[in-house]
Short mmCIF file of C-alpha atoms in Angstrom, two decimals:
data_model
loop_
_atom_site.label_atom_id
_atom_site.label_comp_id
_atom_site.label_asym_id
_atom_site.label_seq_id
_atom_site.Cartn_x
_atom_site.Cartn_y
_atom_site.Cartn_z
CA UNK A 1 0.05 -0.05 -0.07
CA UNK A 2 1.52 3.34 -1.03
CA UNK A 3 1.78 6.38 1.27
CA UNK A 4 -1.41 8.07 -0.23
CA UNK A 5 -3.57 4.96 0.35
CA UNK A 6 -2.11 4.49 3.86
CA UNK A 7 -3.19 7.89 4.85
CA UNK A 8 -6.55 7.51 3.21
CA UNK A 9 -7.32 4.26 4.85
CA UNK A 10 -6.31 5.90 8.32
CA UNK A 11 -8.82 8.61 7.66
CA UNK A 12 -11.52 6.32 6.32
CA UNK A 13 -11.40 4.14 9.45
CA UNK A 14 -11.82 7.02 11.91
CA UNK A 15 -15.31 7.09 13.29
CA UNK A 16 -16.80 6.32 10.03
CA UNK A 17 -19.20 3.73 11.34
CA UNK A 18 -20.35 6.40 13.85
CA UNK A 19 -20.78 8.89 10.99
CA UNK A 20 -22.99 6.56 8.82
CA UNK A 21 -25.31 5.93 11.82
CA UNK A 22 -25.43 9.75 12.24
CA UNK A 23 -26.06 10.48 8.68
CA UNK A 24 -28.14 7.53 7.22
CA UNK A 25 -29.45 5.95 10.55
CA UNK A 26 -28.67 2.63 11.80
CA UNK A 27 -28.19 -0.20 9.30
CA UNK A 28 -31.73 -1.51 10.21
CA UNK A 29 -33.34 1.97 9.54
CA UNK A 30 -31.40 2.39 6.31
CA UNK A 31 -32.37 -1.04 5.25
CA UNK A 32 -36.06 -0.30 5.59
CA UNK A 33 -35.68 2.81 3.24
CA UNK A 34 -33.85 0.83 0.72
CA UNK A 35 -36.43 -2.04 0.69
CA UNK A 36 -39.20 0.39 -0.02
CA UNK A 37 -37.87 1.20 -3.40
CA UNK A 38 -34.29 -0.27 -4.12
CA UNK A 39 -34.15 1.14 -7.54
CA UNK A 40 -34.77 4.70 -6.45
CA UNK A 41 -31.56 4.49 -4.36
CA UNK A 42 -29.59 4.52 -7.51
CA UNK A 43 -30.96 7.93 -8.50
CA UNK A 44 -29.67 9.31 -11.71
CA UNK A 45 -27.87 6.03 -12.56
CA UNK A 46 -30.92 3.65 -12.41
CA UNK A 47 -31.23 3.68 -16.14
CA UNK A 48 -28.02 1.73 -16.37
CA UNK A 49 -29.20 -1.08 -14.01
CA UNK A 50 -32.20 -2.40 -15.84
CA UNK A 51 -32.49 -6.19 -16.03
CA UNK A 52 -29.36 -6.83 -13.85
CA UNK A 53 -30.64 -10.16 -12.27
CA UNK A 54 -27.67 -12.61 -12.30
CA UNK A 55 -25.14 -10.06 -13.44
CA UNK A 56 -21.81 -9.71 -11.61
CA UNK A 57 -21.26 -6.18 -10.50
CA UNK A 58 -18.19 -4.66 -8.80
CA UNK A 59 -18.84 -1.63 -6.77
CA UNK A 60 -15.44 0.02 -6.32
CA UNK A 61 -14.90 2.23 -3.33
CA UNK A 62 -18.42 1.01 -2.51
CA UNK A 63 -18.26 2.76 1.02
CA UNK A 64 -21.14 1.80 3.25
CA UNK A 65 -23.05 -0.33 0.88
CA UNK A 66 -25.75 2.22 -0.02
CA UNK A 67 -25.54 1.28 -3.60
CA UNK A 68 -24.26 -2.22 -3.40
CA UNK A 69 -27.33 -3.28 -1.43
CA UNK A 70 -30.04 -2.01 -3.76
CA UNK A 71 -28.22 -3.68 -6.56
CA UNK A 72 -28.16 -6.98 -4.66
CA UNK A 73 -31.79 -6.72 -3.91
CA UNK A 74 -32.47 -6.20 -7.57
CA UNK A 75 -30.81 -9.45 -8.39
CA UNK A 76 -27.20 -8.71 -8.99
CA UNK A 77 -24.24 -10.66 -7.50
CA UNK A 78 -22.35 -7.57 -5.97
CA UNK A 79 -18.71 -7.46 -4.79
CA UNK A 80 -17.53 -4.32 -3.06
CA UNK A 81 -13.90 -3.19 -2.93
CA UNK A 82 -13.17 -0.66 -0.34
CA UNK A 83 -10.29 0.46 1.87
CA UNK A 84 -12.27 0.87 5.14
CA UNK A 85 -13.07 -1.99 7.80
CA UNK A 86 -15.62 0.53 9.33
CA UNK A 87 -17.34 0.86 5.86
CA UNK A 88 -17.60 -2.87 5.55
CA UNK A 89 -19.03 -3.20 9.25
CA UNK A 90 -21.92 -0.92 8.22
CA UNK A 91 -22.36 -2.31 4.69
CA UNK A 92 -22.62 -6.00 5.85
CA UNK A 93 -25.05 -4.96 8.62
CA UNK A 94 -27.09 -3.15 6.12
CA UNK A 95 -27.19 -6.11 3.70
CA UNK A 96 -28.20 -8.44 6.56
CA UNK A 97 -31.08 -6.16 7.50
CA UNK A 98 -32.16 -5.81 3.96
CA UNK A 99 -32.35 -9.79 3.72
CA UNK A 100 -29.61 -9.87 1.08
CA UNK A 101 -25.83 -10.52 0.73
CA UNK A 102 -22.88 -8.87 -0.81
CA UNK A 103 -19.27 -9.81 -0.86
CA UNK A 104 -17.15 -7.20 0.65
CA UNK A 105 -13.34 -7.10 0.16
CA UNK A 106 -11.24 -4.60 2.22
CA UNK A 107 -8.29 -3.58 0.04
CA UNK A 108 -6.55 -0.85 -1.65
CA UNK A 109 -7.89 -0.75 -5.21
CA UNK A 110 -4.21 -0.75 -6.33
CA UNK A 111 -3.77 -4.24 -4.57
CA UNK A 112 -6.68 -6.06 -6.03
CA UNK A 113 -5.73 -9.58 -7.01
CA UNK A 114 -5.94 -9.20 -10.75
CA UNK A 115 -5.00 -12.85 -11.43
CA UNK A 116 -7.99 -13.93 -9.50
CA UNK A 117 -10.44 -11.27 -10.57
CA UNK A 118 -9.40 -10.74 -14.24
CA UNK A 119 -12.44 -10.47 -16.57
CA UNK A 120 -14.79 -11.36 -13.58
CA UNK A 121 -17.47 -8.58 -13.70
CA UNK A 122 -20.35 -7.79 -16.16
CA UNK A 123 -20.43 -4.20 -14.86
CA UNK A 124 -18.31 -1.85 -12.71
CA UNK A 125 -19.85 1.10 -10.70
CA UNK A 126 -18.09 3.80 -9.21
CA UNK A 127 -19.80 6.82 -7.84
CA UNK A 128 -19.69 9.38 -5.02
CA UNK A 129 -16.46 11.15 -5.90
CA UNK A 130 -13.43 8.72 -5.52
CA UNK A 131 -10.94 9.60 -8.38
CA UNK A 132 -9.15 12.08 -6.11
CA UNK A 133 -8.10 9.34 -3.87
CA UNK A 134 -5.81 7.88 -6.59
CA UNK A 135 -2.60 9.56 -7.79
CA UNK A 136 -2.07 7.56 -10.85
CA UNK A 137 -5.36 7.57 -13.01
CA UNK A 138 -3.90 5.46 -15.83
CA UNK A 139 -3.00 2.80 -13.39
CA UNK A 140 -6.40 2.93 -11.83
CA UNK A 141 -8.22 2.68 -15.22
CA UNK A 142 -5.93 -0.26 -16.19
CA UNK A 143 -7.06 -2.02 -13.09
CA UNK A 144 -10.68 -1.42 -13.92
CA UNK A 145 -10.15 -2.62 -17.52
CA UNK A 146 -8.76 -5.84 -16.25
CA UNK A 147 -11.49 -6.48 -13.95
CA UNK A 148 -14.24 -6.19 -16.52
CA UNK A 149 -15.30 -8.91 -19.01
CA UNK A 150 -15.28 -8.36 -22.69
CA UNK A 151 -18.36 -6.52 -23.56
CA UNK A 152 -18.94 -5.44 -19.97
CA UNK A 153 -19.86 -1.90 -19.04
CA UNK A 154 -18.21 0.64 -16.64
CA UNK A 155 -20.39 3.42 -15.01
CA UNK A 156 -18.06 5.86 -13.50
CA UNK A 157 -19.59 9.00 -11.85
CA UNK A 158 -17.59 11.62 -10.12
CA UNK A 159 -17.33 15.22 -9.24
CA UNK A 160 -17.19 17.62 -12.24
CA UNK A 161 -13.61 19.18 -12.31
CA UNK A 162 -14.93 22.51 -13.39
CA UNK A 163 -16.91 22.96 -10.23
CA UNK A 164 -13.80 23.82 -8.30
CA UNK A 165 -13.49 26.92 -10.46
CA UNK A 166 -17.13 27.83 -10.04
CA UNK A 167 -17.74 27.17 -6.32
CA UNK A 168 -16.35 29.73 -3.99
CA UNK A 169 -14.90 27.18 -1.54
CA UNK A 170 -13.45 24.23 -3.28
CA UNK A 171 -15.77 21.11 -2.75
CA UNK A 172 -17.37 23.11 0.17
CA UNK A 173 -20.34 20.71 0.49
CA UNK A 174 -17.97 17.84 1.18
CA UNK A 175 -15.45 19.60 3.35
CA UNK A 176 -12.41 19.71 1.26
CA UNK A 177 -11.16 23.40 1.89
CA UNK A 178 -8.11 23.31 -0.65
CA UNK A 179 -7.86 26.25 -3.13
CA UNK A 180 -6.22 24.80 -6.19
CA UNK A 181 -5.95 25.80 -9.74
CA UNK A 182 -7.64 23.73 -12.46
CA UNK A 183 -4.48 22.13 -13.86
CA UNK A 184 -2.88 21.44 -10.44
CA UNK A 185 -1.35 18.03 -10.56
CA UNK A 186 0.07 17.87 -6.98
CA UNK A 187 -0.96 15.65 -3.96
CA UNK A 188 -2.63 17.68 -1.24
CA UNK A 189 -3.75 17.01 2.25
CA UNK A 190 -7.57 17.80 2.93
CA UNK A 191 -10.26 17.34 5.40
CA UNK A 192 -12.14 14.01 5.46
CA UNK A 193 -15.63 14.58 3.71
CA UNK A 194 -17.66 13.92 6.85
CA UNK A 195 -15.64 15.68 9.41
CA UNK A 196 -18.10 18.71 9.70
CA UNK A 197 -20.68 16.34 10.93
CA UNK A 198 -19.15 16.28 14.35
CA UNK A 199 -18.62 18.71 17.07
CA UNK A 200 -16.09 21.42 16.27
CA UNK A 201 -13.89 20.46 19.26
CA UNK A 202 -13.55 16.97 17.97
CA UNK A 203 -12.82 17.90 14.36
CA UNK A 204 -9.19 18.70 14.96
CA UNK A 205 -8.55 14.97 15.85
CA UNK A 206 -9.59 13.77 12.47
CA UNK A 207 -6.78 12.51 10.09
CA UNK A 208 -6.46 14.26 6.79
CA UNK A 209 -6.94 12.53 3.52
CA UNK A 210 -4.58 12.79 0.56
CA UNK A 211 -6.01 13.95 -2.80
CA UNK A 212 -4.99 14.64 -6.27
CA UNK A 213 -7.48 16.37 -8.36
CA UNK A 214 -7.82 15.77 -12.19
CA UNK A 215 -9.00 17.85 -15.10
CA UNK A 216 -11.86 16.52 -17.40
CA UNK A 217 -9.53 15.95 -20.22
CA UNK A 218 -7.27 13.75 -17.96
CA UNK A 219 -10.26 11.48 -17.01
CA UNK A 220 -11.57 11.12 -20.25
CA UNK A 221 -8.45 10.44 -22.05
CA UNK A 222 -7.46 7.85 -19.41
CA UNK A 223 -10.72 6.13 -20.08
CA UNK A 224 -10.15 6.06 -23.84
CA UNK A 225 -6.27 5.26 -23.95
CA UNK A 226 -6.93 2.40 -21.49
CA UNK A 227 -8.99 0.71 -24.17
CA UNK A 228 -12.55 1.49 -23.12
CA UNK A 229 -14.99 2.35 -25.71
CA UNK A 230 -16.66 5.52 -24.52
CA UNK A 231 -20.45 5.31 -25.07
CA UNK A 232 -21.91 8.18 -23.17
CA UNK A 233 -20.85 11.21 -21.19
CA UNK A 234 -23.45 13.12 -19.13
CA UNK A 235 -23.12 16.23 -16.97
CA UNK A 236 -25.38 16.86 -13.91
CA UNK A 237 -26.64 19.82 -12.10
CA UNK A 238 -25.89 20.51 -8.52
CA UNK A 239 -27.92 18.89 -5.81
CA UNK A 240 -29.94 22.10 -5.51
CA UNK A 241 -30.47 22.27 -9.40
CA UNK A 242 -27.66 24.85 -9.40
CA UNK A 243 -26.98 25.83 -12.97
CA UNK A 244 -23.33 24.67 -13.02
CA UNK A 245 -21.84 21.25 -13.81
CA UNK A 246 -21.64 19.46 -10.47
CA UNK A 247 -21.05 15.94 -11.40
CA UNK A 248 -20.56 13.75 -14.33
CA UNK A 249 -21.17 10.13 -15.47
CA UNK A 250 -19.26 8.15 -18.15
CA UNK A 251 -20.59 5.00 -19.63
CA UNK A 252 -17.94 2.93 -21.30
CA UNK A 253 -17.58 -0.76 -22.52
CA UNK A 254 -14.53 -2.97 -22.78
#
C-alpha cells in the first residue's frame, strides 16, 4: 500500500461507522428505506441497471453499501472493494437487515488480485467522488479494465472538475477546503468529507486525506487510452439544481 493509500485508509477508518449511523441512521433503519424502493436508491444512475438479475457487478470504493445493497436486492451478484473496515461493518449489517448479501473485500484498489479477478465482472460501478483518492489515474483505469469482462460496461460518476473553479470554496459541501488551480497535478492534504458532521472541538482529531484532483480531459483521455469504448458522457446539475456542472457520469464498454 503506497503512502497516499495508507493515509486515506487511516482517515476512512476513523469514526466512519459512527458517521454513517449519524447521517443515514442505523443499518436497520437504512435497510427499511432501501427495501421500500431499491431502484430509487440508484437515483440518476438507475437507467444503467435495468435487467441486472444474475449479473456480476463490482462496486469499487463502495463505501457503506448504500448502492451495493440495492443492486443486490435487484438480483445482481455484487462485490464491493473498499479500503475501510468501518465501511465494511456498516455495509454487511445493512445487507443483513435488507435480507440480501454482498461480498465485501477490504483492500486498496491498487492491491486487488488481478490474477484472481481478471475478466470477472459484467459491470463496474464507481460513484460518489472517488478519483481524487488515486494519484495515478492511468494505473487505476488499467485495473478497472482488467476486472471487466469483454463486452462489460463501466459506469463511472464523479465530481465535475470544473466546479472547483465555479464554487467559492473548493468542494465546500464535502469539506475539502483546498484552493487549487484547475491544472494542479500535485498531491494535497484535505479534510475528510464527513468531518463537519461532528462537534467542532472533535474535528481537530480527524486524520487528513490525501487527494489529487484531475482535469476533465485527463479523466476522459485515461478512459479512452486504457482501451474502453466511450458510449456516453453526461453532466449533472448540483444537488440544489444549481446551473453549473456538479457531477458527471461516463458509460464505457470493454
